[in-house]
Coordinates of C-alpha atoms in Angstrom, one line a residue:
M1 CA 175.2 76.0 136.6
T2 CA 178.3 74.0 136.1
I3 CA 179.7 71.5 133.2
Y4 CA 180.0 68.0 134.4
N5 CA 182.0 65.2 133.1
A6 CA 184.0 68.3 131.3
H7 CA 186.6 65.8 130.4
G8 CA 184.8 62.8 129.7
G9 CA 184.5 63.3 126.1
Y10 CA 181.5 64.9 123.9
A11 CA 179.0 62.0 124.5
K12 CA 179.1 62.3 128.3
R13 CA 179.5 65.8 129.3
G14 CA 176.7 68.2 130.0
I15 CA 175.5 71.1 132.1
C16 CA 173.7 70.5 135.6
L17 CA 172.7 72.9 138.3
K18 CA 174.6 73.7 141.6
N19 CA 171.6 74.0 143.5
D20 CA 167.7 73.3 143.5
I21 CA 165.3 75.5 141.6
S22 CA 161.9 75.8 141.0
A23 CA 159.7 76.0 137.9
F24 CA 159.4 78.9 135.5
K25 CA 162.9 80.3 136.8
T26 CA 165.3 82.0 134.5
L27 CA 168.6 80.1 134.8
I28 CA 170.7 82.2 132.5
C29 CA 170.4 84.7 129.6
F30 CA 172.5 84.1 126.5
K31 CA 174.0 86.8 124.3
P32 CA 175.8 85.0 121.6
L33 CA 179.0 86.9 120.5
V34 CA 178.5 85.4 117.0
K35 CA 174.9 86.1 115.4
I36 CA 173.6 87.1 111.8
I37 CA 170.1 88.1 110.7
N38 CA 168.3 86.3 108.1
S39 CA 169.5 87.0 104.5
T40 CA 165.9 87.2 102.9
V41 CA 162.3 87.3 104.8
Q42 CA 161.4 83.8 105.5
N43 CA 158.4 84.1 107.6
N44 CA 156.0 86.7 109.2
S45 CA 158.8 88.2 111.4
G46 CA 159.7 90.2 108.2
Y47 CA 163.5 90.2 109.3
S48 CA 166.2 90.2 106.8
L49 CA 169.3 92.2 105.6
E50 CA 167.3 94.4 103.9
T51 CA 164.7 95.1 106.6
A52 CA 166.9 95.1 109.9
C53 CA 170.1 96.4 111.2
S54 CA 173.1 93.8 111.2
S55 CA 174.3 95.3 114.6
C56 CA 171.4 95.5 116.9
F57 CA 168.7 93.7 114.9
H58 CA 166.1 96.6 115.1
K59 CA 163.7 96.3 112.3
F60 CA 163.5 99.4 110.1
S61 CA 160.3 101.1 110.0
N62 CA 161.1 102.3 106.3
S63 CA 164.0 102.3 103.7
Q64 CA 165.0 105.5 104.6
D65 CA 165.9 104.7 108.3
S66 CA 168.7 102.7 107.2
I67 CA 172.5 102.9 106.0
T68 CA 174.3 100.4 104.0
C69 CA 177.8 99.4 104.5
P70 CA 179.5 101.3 101.5
N71 CA 182.2 98.4 101.2
C72 CA 180.3 95.1 101.1
C73 CA 176.9 96.8 100.4
L74 CA 175.4 93.8 102.0
T75 CA 174.6 94.9 105.6
K76 CA 172.5 97.4 106.7
Y77 CA 172.2 99.6 110.0
C78 CA 170.1 102.1 112.1
G79 CA 172.6 104.7 111.5
Q80 CA 176.3 105.5 111.9
D81 CA 176.5 104.4 115.6
C82 CA 175.4 100.8 114.7
L83 CA 177.7 100.6 111.8
L84 CA 180.7 101.7 113.7
K85 CA 179.8 99.6 116.6
D86 CA 179.6 96.4 114.3
C87 CA 182.9 97.4 112.6
R88 CA 184.4 97.6 116.0
A89 CA 183.1 94.2 116.7
T90 CA 183.7 92.0 113.8
H91 CA 182.4 93.7 110.4
K92 CA 185.6 95.6 109.8
Y93 CA 187.0 92.1 109.4
E94 CA 184.3 90.0 107.8
C95 CA 183.4 92.8 105.4
D96 CA 186.0 92.2 102.9
I97 CA 185.5 88.6 103.0
L98 CA 181.9 89.0 102.4
R99 CA 182.6 91.2 99.4
S100 CA 185.3 88.7 98.1
F101 CA 182.7 85.9 98.4
L102 CA 179.8 87.8 96.5
K103 CA 182.4 88.6 93.7
K104 CA 183.5 84.9 93.3
A105 CA 180.5 83.1 93.9
P106 CA 178.4 81.9 90.8
K107 CA 174.9 83.5 90.4
E108 CA 173.1 80.2 91.4
I109 CA 174.9 80.3 94.9
N110 CA 173.5 83.0 97.5
I111 CA 175.3 84.3 100.4
G112 CA 173.0 82.5 103.1
E113 CA 172.6 82.5 106.5
F114 CA 174.9 79.6 107.4
I115 CA 177.7 80.6 105.1
R116 CA 177.7 84.3 106.8
L117 CA 177.7 82.6 110.3
V118 CA 181.0 80.5 109.4
I119 CA 182.7 83.6 108.4
Q120 CA 181.8 85.7 111.1
L121 CA 182.6 83.1 113.4
F122 CA 186.0 82.6 111.8
V123 CA 186.9 86.3 112.1
T124 CA 185.8 86.3 115.9
C125 CA 187.8 83.2 116.6
E126 CA 190.7 85.2 115.1
Q127 CA 190.1 88.1 117.4
Y128 CA 189.5 86.2 120.5
P129 CA 191.7 83.2 121.3
T130 CA 189.7 82.2 124.5
Y131 CA 186.6 82.2 122.4
K132 CA 188.5 80.0 119.6
R133 CA 189.3 77.4 122.5
E134 CA 185.7 77.2 123.7
I135 CA 184.6 76.8 120.0
F136 CA 186.7 74.2 118.9
N137 CA 186.1 72.3 122.1
L138 CA 182.5 71.8 120.8
T139 CA 181.5 68.6 119.3
S140 CA 181.8 68.6 115.5
H141 CA 181.3 65.2 114.5
K142 CA 183.6 65.9 111.3
E143 CA 184.0 62.4 110.3
E144 CA 180.4 61.4 110.2
F145 CA 179.7 64.9 108.7
I146 CA 182.2 64.4 105.6
K147 CA 180.4 60.8 104.9
G148 CA 176.7 62.0 105.6
I149 CA 173.9 63.7 103.9
H150 CA 175.6 67.1 104.4
A151 CA 178.9 66.4 102.5
D152 CA 177.6 68.2 99.1
F153 CA 177.1 71.4 101.3
L154 CA 180.5 71.0 102.5
Y155 CA 182.3 70.5 99.2
D156 CA 180.1 73.1 97.2
N157 CA 180.9 76.1 99.8
L158 CA 184.3 75.1 101.5
D159 CA 186.3 76.2 98.5
L160 CA 184.4 79.4 98.2
V161 CA 184.6 80.5 101.5
V162 CA 188.4 79.4 101.8
N163 CA 189.4 81.3 98.4
S164 CA 187.6 84.3 99.8
V165 CA 189.1 84.2 103.1
H166 CA 192.5 83.6 101.8
E167 CA 192.3 86.9 99.6
C168 CA 191.9 88.8 102.6
N169 CA 194.0 86.9 105.0
P170 CA 196.8 85.5 103.0
R171 CA 199.1 84.7 106.4
R172 CA 197.9 81.1 106.3
T173 CA 198.1 78.7 103.5
K174 CA 194.9 77.4 101.2
D175 CA 195.3 74.2 102.9
E176 CA 195.5 75.4 106.5
L177 CA 192.5 77.4 105.9
K178 CA 190.7 74.6 104.3
S179 CA 191.5 72.4 107.4
Y180 CA 190.3 75.2 109.6
I181 CA 187.1 76.2 108.0
N182 CA 186.3 72.6 107.5
D183 CA 186.2 72.4 111.0
L184 CA 184.1 75.6 111.7
I185 CA 181.5 74.5 108.9
C186 CA 180.9 71.1 110.9
I187 CA 181.0 72.9 114.3
C188 CA 178.1 75.3 112.8
F189 CA 176.1 72.8 111.5
V190 CA 175.9 70.8 115.0
N191 CA 176.1 74.0 117.4
A192 CA 174.2 76.8 115.8
N193 CA 171.1 78.1 117.3
I194 CA 167.7 80.0 116.0
L195 CA 167.5 83.4 117.1
M196 CA 163.4 84.5 117.4
D197 CA 161.4 87.2 118.1
E198 CA 158.6 87.9 120.5
Y199 CA 156.3 85.7 118.3
G200 CA 158.6 83.0 118.2
E201 CA 159.3 83.5 114.4
A202 CA 163.0 82.9 113.3
I203 CA 165.1 86.0 112.7
G204 CA 168.5 84.8 112.4
M205 CA 171.3 82.5 113.6
G206 CA 173.7 82.5 116.4
I207 CA 176.3 80.2 118.1
D208 CA 177.1 80.3 122.0
P209 CA 180.0 77.8 123.0
Y210 CA 178.2 77.4 126.5
F211 CA 174.6 77.0 125.4
S212 CA 175.9 74.2 122.8
L213 CA 176.7 72.0 125.9
I214 CA 173.4 71.6 126.8
N215 CA 171.9 68.1 125.7
H216 CA 168.9 67.1 124.2
S217 CA 165.9 65.4 125.4
C218 CA 162.3 65.2 123.6
I219 CA 160.7 66.1 126.8
P220 CA 163.2 69.0 128.2
N221 CA 163.2 70.4 131.6
T222 CA 164.2 73.8 130.2
T223 CA 162.9 76.1 127.3
V224 CA 164.3 78.9 125.5
V225 CA 162.4 82.1 125.5
P226 CA 163.4 85.1 123.4
F227 CA 164.8 88.0 125.4
S228 CA 165.5 90.3 122.9
S229 CA 166.3 90.2 119.1
T230 CA 169.7 89.3 120.0
S231 CA 169.5 87.4 122.9
F232 CA 167.6 84.5 124.7
Q233 CA 166.9 83.1 128.4
L234 CA 166.8 79.6 129.5
V235 CA 163.9 79.1 131.9
T236 CA 163.0 76.0 133.8
N237 CA 160.0 73.7 132.7
C238 CA 160.0 72.3 136.3
A239 CA 161.5 72.2 139.5
I240 CA 164.8 70.7 138.9
Q241 CA 167.2 69.3 141.9
K242 CA 170.8 69.9 142.2
A243 CA 173.2 68.0 140.6
K244 CA 170.4 67.3 137.8
E245 CA 171.4 67.8 134.2
I246 CA 169.4 70.5 132.3
T247 CA 168.2 69.7 128.9
I248 CA 166.6 71.6 125.9
N249 CA 165.2 70.1 122.6
Y250 CA 167.1 70.1 119.3
C251 CA 164.4 68.8 117.1
Y252 CA 160.4 69.0 116.0
T253 CA 159.4 66.9 119.3
S254 CA 156.0 66.8 117.9
N255 CA 157.0 64.5 115.4
P256 CA 156.6 60.4 115.5
K257 CA 159.5 58.7 117.2
E258 CA 161.0 57.4 113.9
L259 CA 161.2 60.7 112.2
R260 CA 162.6 62.3 115.4
Q261 CA 165.3 59.8 115.7
L262 CA 166.4 60.0 111.9
D263 CA 166.5 63.7 112.4
L264 CA 168.7 63.5 115.2
A265 CA 171.1 61.0 113.9
N266 CA 171.5 62.9 110.6
R267 CA 172.0 66.2 112.1
F268 CA 173.7 65.5 115.5
F269 CA 174.7 61.8 115.1
F270 CA 173.2 60.4 118.3
T271 CA 170.3 58.2 119.1
C272 CA 167.9 59.9 121.7
K273 CA 166.9 57.6 124.8
C274 CA 164.8 59.8 126.6
G275 CA 161.5 58.6 128.1
L276 CA 159.5 59.7 125.1
C277 CA 161.7 57.6 122.7
T278 CA 161.8 54.7 125.0
A279 CA 158.0 54.5 125.3
K280 CA 156.2 51.6 124.1
V281 CA 153.6 53.6 122.1
D282 CA 154.1 56.7 119.9
Y283 CA 151.9 59.3 121.3
F284 CA 152.1 61.5 118.4
F285 CA 151.2 58.8 115.8
S286 CA 148.5 57.0 117.4
Y287 CA 144.5 56.5 117.2
N288 CA 141.8 57.2 120.4
C289 CA 138.9 55.5 121.7
L290 CA 136.0 56.8 120.3
R291 CA 134.0 57.0 123.7
C292 CA 136.8 58.0 126.1
N293 CA 139.9 59.2 124.0
A294 CA 142.2 56.9 125.5
L295 CA 145.1 55.5 123.0
I296 CA 144.1 52.2 121.6
C297 CA 146.8 52.0 119.0
S298 CA 150.2 53.3 118.0
L299 CA 150.6 53.1 114.3
S300 CA 153.8 52.3 112.4
F301 CA 155.2 53.5 108.7
D302 CA 155.7 49.8 107.9
N303 CA 153.4 49.1 104.7
F304 CA 151.4 52.1 105.8
F305 CA 149.9 52.7 102.5
N306 CA 149.1 48.8 101.9
E307 CA 145.5 48.2 101.3
D308 CA 145.1 45.8 104.3
S309 CA 147.2 47.9 106.7
A310 CA 144.1 48.6 109.0
D311 CA 143.9 44.7 109.4
T312 CA 147.5 44.8 111.0
L313 CA 147.2 47.6 113.5
V314 CA 148.4 46.4 116.6
F315 CA 145.9 47.4 119.3
K316 CA 146.9 48.1 123.0
C317 CA 144.8 45.3 124.2
L318 CA 144.7 42.1 122.4
N319 CA 141.0 41.3 122.7
K320 CA 140.6 44.7 120.5
T321 CA 138.7 46.6 123.5
C322 CA 139.5 50.1 124.9
G323 CA 141.9 49.3 127.9
N324 CA 140.4 52.4 129.7
C325 CA 136.5 52.1 129.6
R326 CA 136.4 48.3 128.3
I327 CA 134.1 48.9 125.0
P328 CA 134.8 47.1 122.0
I329 CA 136.6 49.1 119.4
D330 CA 134.6 50.1 116.5
L331 CA 136.8 48.3 113.6
D332 CA 134.9 49.8 110.6
Q333 CA 135.3 53.2 112.2
V334 CA 139.1 52.6 112.6
K335 CA 139.4 51.4 108.8
K336 CA 137.4 54.6 107.6
T337 CA 139.9 56.6 109.6
N338 CA 142.9 54.7 108.5
S339 CA 141.8 55.1 104.8
L340 CA 141.4 58.8 105.1
H341 CA 144.6 59.1 106.9
K342 CA 146.4 57.4 104.1
L343 CA 145.0 60.3 101.8
I344 CA 146.1 62.9 104.0
L345 CA 150.0 61.5 104.2
A346 CA 150.0 60.8 100.6
Y347 CA 149.0 64.6 99.7
F348 CA 151.7 65.7 102.5
I349 CA 154.4 63.8 100.4
Y350 CA 152.7 64.7 97.0
S351 CA 152.6 68.3 97.9
F352 CA 156.6 68.5 98.5
F353 CA 157.8 66.3 95.6
S354 CA 155.2 67.9 93.0
R355 CA 157.2 71.1 93.7
N356 CA 160.8 69.4 93.0
T357 CA 160.0 66.7 90.3
V358 CA 157.7 66.3 87.4
M359 CA 154.5 64.7 88.3
P360 CA 151.1 64.2 87.2
E361 CA 148.4 66.9 87.9
L362 CA 145.7 65.9 90.4
R363 CA 142.2 66.0 89.0
T364 CA 140.0 68.4 90.2
D365 CA 136.7 68.0 88.3
S366 CA 135.3 65.8 91.0
F367 CA 136.1 64.6 94.6
D368 CA 136.3 60.8 93.5
N369 CA 138.7 61.6 90.7
F370 CA 141.0 63.7 93.2
V371 CA 140.8 60.8 95.8
K372 CA 141.9 58.2 92.6
G373 CA 144.8 60.9 91.8
L374 CA 146.2 60.6 95.2
N375 CA 145.9 56.5 95.4
G376 CA 147.3 56.7 91.8
F377 CA 150.4 58.8 93.0
V378 CA 150.9 56.4 95.9
K379 CA 151.2 53.6 93.4
E380 CA 153.5 55.4 91.1
A381 CA 155.8 56.5 93.6
G382 CA 156.3 53.2 95.1
L383 CA 154.6 53.8 98.4
L384 CA 152.1 50.9 98.5
N385 CA 154.2 48.4 100.2
I386 CA 157.2 50.3 101.5
D387 CA 158.7 49.3 104.4
S388 CA 159.2 51.5 107.5
K389 CA 162.9 52.7 107.2
S390 CA 162.4 53.5 103.6
L391 CA 159.1 55.6 104.0
V392 CA 160.8 57.5 107.2
N393 CA 163.7 58.5 104.7
Y394 CA 161.2 59.5 102.2
L395 CA 159.5 61.9 104.6
S396 CA 162.7 63.2 106.3
L397 CA 163.4 64.7 103.0
I398 CA 160.3 67.1 103.6
P399 CA 161.2 70.0 106.0
N400 CA 158.7 70.9 108.8
G401 CA 156.5 73.7 107.9
S402 CA 157.2 73.4 104.1
L403 CA 153.6 71.8 103.2
E404 CA 151.7 73.7 100.8
I405 CA 148.3 73.3 99.6
Q406 CA 147.3 74.3 96.0
D407 CA 144.2 76.5 95.6
A408 CA 142.4 74.2 93.4
H409 CA 143.0 71.5 96.1
F410 CA 141.9 73.4 99.1
T411 CA 138.1 72.0 98.7
Y412 CA 139.0 68.7 98.6
I413 CA 141.5 68.3 101.2
S414 CA 139.5 70.3 103.7
L415 CA 136.6 67.8 102.9
I416 CA 139.1 64.7 103.5
F417 CA 140.4 66.7 106.7
S418 CA 137.0 67.3 108.2
N419 CA 135.7 63.9 107.8
L420 CA 138.9 62.4 109.4
L421 CA 138.3 64.5 112.4
D422 CA 134.5 63.8 112.3
F423 CA 135.3 60.1 113.1
K424 CA 137.0 61.3 116.3
I425 CA 139.4 58.5 116.6
I426 CA 142.6 60.3 115.3
P427 CA 143.6 63.4 117.3
E428 CA 144.7 66.7 115.7
Y429 CA 148.3 66.1 117.0
C430 CA 148.9 62.8 115.0
F431 CA 151.2 63.2 112.2
P432 CA 150.7 64.5 109.6
L433 CA 147.6 66.2 110.8
N434 CA 149.6 68.8 112.9
Q435 CA 151.2 69.8 109.6
F436 CA 148.0 70.7 108.0
L437 CA 146.3 72.6 110.4
P438 CA 148.3 75.8 110.2
V439 CA 148.4 75.7 106.6
L440 CA 144.4 75.2 105.9
A441 CA 144.1 78.1 108.3
S442 CA 146.6 80.2 106.3
C443 CA 145.0 79.1 102.7
I444 CA 141.7 80.5 104.3
E445 CA 143.3 83.9 105.7
H446 CA 144.6 84.7 102.1
K447 CA 141.4 83.6 100.3
T448 CA 139.1 86.0 98.3
F449 CA 135.8 85.7 100.1
D450 CA 132.4 85.1 98.6
N451 CA 129.8 86.9 100.2
K452 CA 127.6 83.9 101.3
M453 CA 130.4 82.1 102.5
K454 CA 132.8 84.8 104.4
V455 CA 131.4 84.5 107.7
D456 CA 131.7 80.6 107.8
L457 CA 135.2 80.9 106.1
I458 CA 136.3 83.1 108.6
L459 CA 135.0 80.9 111.6
T460 CA 136.7 77.9 110.1
R461 CA 139.8 79.8 110.1
L462 CA 139.1 80.3 113.8
K463 CA 138.7 76.6 114.2
Y464 CA 141.8 75.5 112.6
E465 CA 143.9 78.3 114.3
V466 CA 142.9 77.0 117.8
K467 CA 143.0 73.7 116.8
S468 CA 146.7 74.3 115.5
T469 CA 147.7 76.3 118.4
I470 CA 146.1 74.3 121.4
N471 CA 144.8 70.8 120.0
A472 CA 148.2 70.1 117.9
D473 CA 151.3 72.4 119.1
L474 CA 150.3 72.6 123.1
A475 CA 148.9 69.0 123.3
V476 CA 152.5 67.8 122.3
D477 CA 154.1 69.5 125.3
L478 CA 154.7 66.6 127.8
T479 CA 156.9 68.6 130.1
E480 CA 155.8 69.0 133.6
Q481 CA 154.8 72.6 133.5
I482 CA 153.9 73.2 130.1
T483 CA 156.0 76.2 129.7
S484 CA 155.4 76.5 126.0
K485 CA 151.8 77.2 126.6
F486 CA 152.7 80.9 127.3
S487 CA 154.2 81.5 123.7
Q488 CA 151.1 79.6 122.4
Y489 CA 148.5 81.8 124.1
A490 CA 150.2 85.0 123.1
S491 CA 150.1 83.9 119.5
L492 CA 146.6 83.1 119.9
T493 CA 145.6 86.8 121.0
I494 CA 147.1 88.2 117.7
T495 CA 144.8 85.7 115.7
F496 CA 141.9 86.4 117.6
L497 CA 142.0 90.2 117.0
D498 CA 142.8 89.7 113.3
I499 CA 139.6 87.4 113.0
Y500 CA 137.5 90.0 115.3
E501 CA 138.3 92.9 112.8
Q502 CA 137.3 90.5 109.7
L503 CA 134.2 89.6 111.4
A504 CA 133.3 93.2 112.6
Q505 CA 133.6 94.4 109.1
V506 CA 131.0 92.1 107.8
P507 CA 127.7 94.1 107.6
D508 CA 124.7 93.0 109.7
D509 CA 122.5 92.3 106.8
E510 CA 125.1 90.0 105.1
W511 CA 125.7 87.8 108.0
V512 CA 125.1 84.3 107.4
S513 CA 126.5 81.5 109.4
N514 CA 125.8 77.8 109.4
L515 CA 128.7 76.8 111.3
W516 CA 128.1 78.7 114.6
N517 CA 124.8 79.1 116.1
E518 CA 125.6 82.1 117.6
G519 CA 124.6 85.8 116.4
K520 CA 127.5 88.3 115.3
D521 CA 127.3 90.4 118.5
E522 CA 127.8 87.0 120.7
I523 CA 130.7 85.8 118.5
L524 CA 132.6 89.1 118.6
T525 CA 132.0 89.1 122.8
V526 CA 133.5 85.7 122.8
L527 CA 136.5 86.9 120.6
L528 CA 137.2 90.0 122.6
K529 CA 136.8 88.4 126.2
S530 CA 139.2 85.5 125.1
T531 CA 141.7 87.7 123.7
F532 CA 141.7 89.4 127.1
F533 CA 141.8 86.2 129.0
F534 CA 144.5 84.8 127.0
S535 CA 146.7 87.9 127.2
I536 CA 146.6 87.8 130.7
Q537 CA 147.5 84.3 131.1
A538 CA 150.6 85.0 129.1
L539 CA 151.2 88.4 130.8
E540 CA 151.3 86.5 134.3
F541 CA 154.2 84.4 132.9
F542 CA 156.5 87.2 130.7
E543 CA 155.8 90.2 133.2
S544 CA 159.1 91.3 134.8
K545 CA 161.1 88.8 133.0
F546 CA 160.6 89.2 129.3
P547 CA 160.1 92.6 128.4
M548 CA 159.4 92.1 124.4
Q549 CA 156.3 89.7 125.2
T550 CA 155.2 91.7 128.1
H551 CA 155.0 94.9 125.9
L552 CA 153.3 92.7 123.3
M553 CA 150.7 91.6 125.6
M554 CA 150.0 95.0 126.9
Q555 CA 149.3 96.4 123.2
V556 CA 147.0 93.5 122.9
I557 CA 145.0 94.6 125.9
D558 CA 145.2 98.1 125.1
Y559 CA 143.9 97.3 121.6
V560 CA 140.7 95.3 123.2
E561 CA 139.9 98.3 125.7
A562 CA 140.3 100.6 122.7
I563 CA 137.8 98.6 120.8
L564 CA 135.3 98.9 123.9
K565 CA 135.9 102.5 124.3
S566 CA 135.1 102.8 120.6
G567 CA 131.7 102.0 120.9
F568 CA 131.1 98.1 120.4
S569 CA 129.6 96.8 123.5
T570 CA 127.0 94.2 124.6
S571 CA 125.3 94.1 128.0
R572 CA 127.6 91.4 128.9
L573 CA 130.6 93.3 127.9
K574 CA 129.5 96.4 129.6
E575 CA 129.2 94.5 132.7
W576 CA 132.6 93.1 132.5
Y577 CA 134.2 96.2 131.5
S578 CA 132.7 98.0 134.5
Q579 CA 134.5 95.5 137.0
K580 CA 137.7 96.2 138.4
P581 CA 140.4 93.6 137.1
A582 CA 141.1 92.5 140.5
D583 CA 137.7 91.5 140.8
F584 CA 137.8 89.1 137.9
T585 CA 136.9 85.5 139.1
A586 CA 136.3 82.1 137.2
D587 CA 133.0 83.4 136.4
T588 CA 134.1 86.4 134.6
F589 CA 135.3 84.3 131.3
H590 CA 133.8 80.9 131.8
D591 CA 130.9 81.3 129.6
E592 CA 132.8 82.9 126.7
L593 CA 135.6 80.2 127.0
T594 CA 133.0 77.3 127.1
K595 CA 131.4 78.5 123.7
L596 CA 134.9 79.0 122.1
F597 CA 136.2 75.6 122.8
N598 CA 132.8 73.9 122.2
F599 CA 133.0 75.4 118.8
V600 CA 136.4 74.4 118.2
G601 CA 135.9 71.0 119.5
G602 CA 138.7 68.9 121.1
Y603 CA 139.4 66.8 124.1
Y604 CA 138.4 69.4 126.9
S605 CA 136.5 68.6 129.9
F606 CA 134.6 71.6 132.0
K607 CA 134.1 70.8 135.8
Q608 CA 133.4 73.4 138.5
K609 CA 134.5 75.9 136.0
V610 CA 138.0 74.5 135.6
I611 CA 138.9 73.7 132.0
K612 CA 141.2 70.8 131.6
Y613 CA 142.7 69.4 128.2
Q614 CA 144.0 65.7 127.3
F615 CA 147.4 65.9 126.1
A616 CA 149.3 63.6 123.5
D617 CA 150.1 61.2 126.5
R618 CA 146.6 61.1 127.3
M619 CA 146.6 62.5 130.6
R620 CA 144.0 65.7 131.4
K621 CA 146.0 68.8 132.8
H622 CA 145.1 72.2 133.9
I623 CA 146.0 74.6 131.0
F624 CA 145.1 78.1 132.9
T625 CA 146.3 79.7 135.8
P626 CA 143.0 80.4 137.8
V627 CA 142.1 84.1 137.1
A628 CA 141.8 84.5 141.1
N629 CA 145.7 83.7 141.1
L630 CA 147.0 86.2 138.6
N631 CA 148.8 88.8 140.1
C632 CA 149.1 90.7 137.0
L633 CA 145.1 91.7 137.5
K634 CA 146.0 93.3 141.1
K635 CA 148.7 95.9 139.9
N636 CA 145.7 98.1 138.5
R637 CA 147.7 98.4 135.2
F638 CA 144.6 98.4 133.1
R639 CA 141.9 101.0 132.3

């Protein structure tokens, strides 16, 4: 790789290839010199200053495994070796600054990840002049930053950081430090990246000056794959020719175009002009034909909540027929879909703002009153005739992944969501359905089960988990080789095993299901074989290149085999388990996968035992490597 237009200015430079390269190849492994772990536990990863080493990022098995820095009392380590290693690197310089900041900061201000990243970046720049030049050669958008939405953060924290640094390093005046650290804050905001574990969960932040030179595309030709807790690899999504620019994504590419554009403008101060952003239709905010699932219309946020908005939809074909199958569009079904779509988006907005402002509670004594409450919220919040720009600004305030569904609202939201999907016009990746699927699954996961409803609730979670992972997340990956699918498959294997354990514990005499017309043993068989299948699909990609993910998939496979050895088995499982993995064919998993995907529902096709899925661009693509082509099965590693 090499920098092109190195002296052409921030907007024109980037990274390109010196030679042609094929798909699924690792270009480089990045090991950021500046990196910090999450301050608090923020997700399922469990990583934080309390639970993991601030040097190697190893997660402690228990509190006795760690030692705490005796000076700042903030960072923890595996042992004396890690503490000394971190002190030799940066901690002996940052430690006093951290302690000073903690002493000076008001109680309401925590020393979060970003502040710690800025402090570590400062001390690293002071130690390494070459690194400092590379950092200050990065885009900072300082002028736009100071005028923009992040100005409050800058002014609230700049003086605290400056005073803390000056107390420990008085060689510079406060004014000099203020200008210096102001620049570092702007550089960090634009160039910092997230560090992830093998599950794709955020565990910390880092900054690498070379990685920061890679430009954005909503359909990037490379993807970031975690290599270890403190490093990550850049892998090609497709074959890339010599001198071609390499790109990554900076934003949630599954969001509608208007939200993506605003996010990029607010955080990185540019307008994306990639193929997805210049397309005439918005794949992620659109409706489908009832018959063939082709795109019939792209939606707009302009007057979205207006009572007559369904009448103003602009269809792809002016004569209101499907451009693919030529069948007239069912306008009544479109109106019903649009009506429920408004309710889902209204709740998406209500959920966030009800946690931050005083709002009337939604009535839960009946479904009709719940719907009336949502419609009332739309009017009171001034959303009824709101223009596109204002609504998008409104939505941009809601962070991705922040949706919460109150327990009292769960039943009604589930009903709206289920009815919406039953119309088969709105795809699961259409905004904001893609935000609801993982939350609905999580709500069920943490529910207290009624024995009569237990099985169907667990199966509903299974349906939502697969819909969320494949029908929503995977469907929006429009890169040529769909590299993200391997991480999605790895995630599903963990989910399948968790659901298997829950269902296996249900006594046979309490097994009641109106949702899936299969018996207990058959459903457990489907889950076990599906787990194994998705594991080997992921393993084929990860093996020999990504040790963390390879180890995880081997653990999953070992767990499946341990279940089989422990006694649970059916005639089909016995037949399958007696085969050598090298002899597996498409037939080996076909029946179970067909049952799974028919139960989940979605835009799948099964022809000649090959499964294709319709992606958001409405193109059908293979989503699995043929079993006969899986080299990992030929290595006799199993059993």
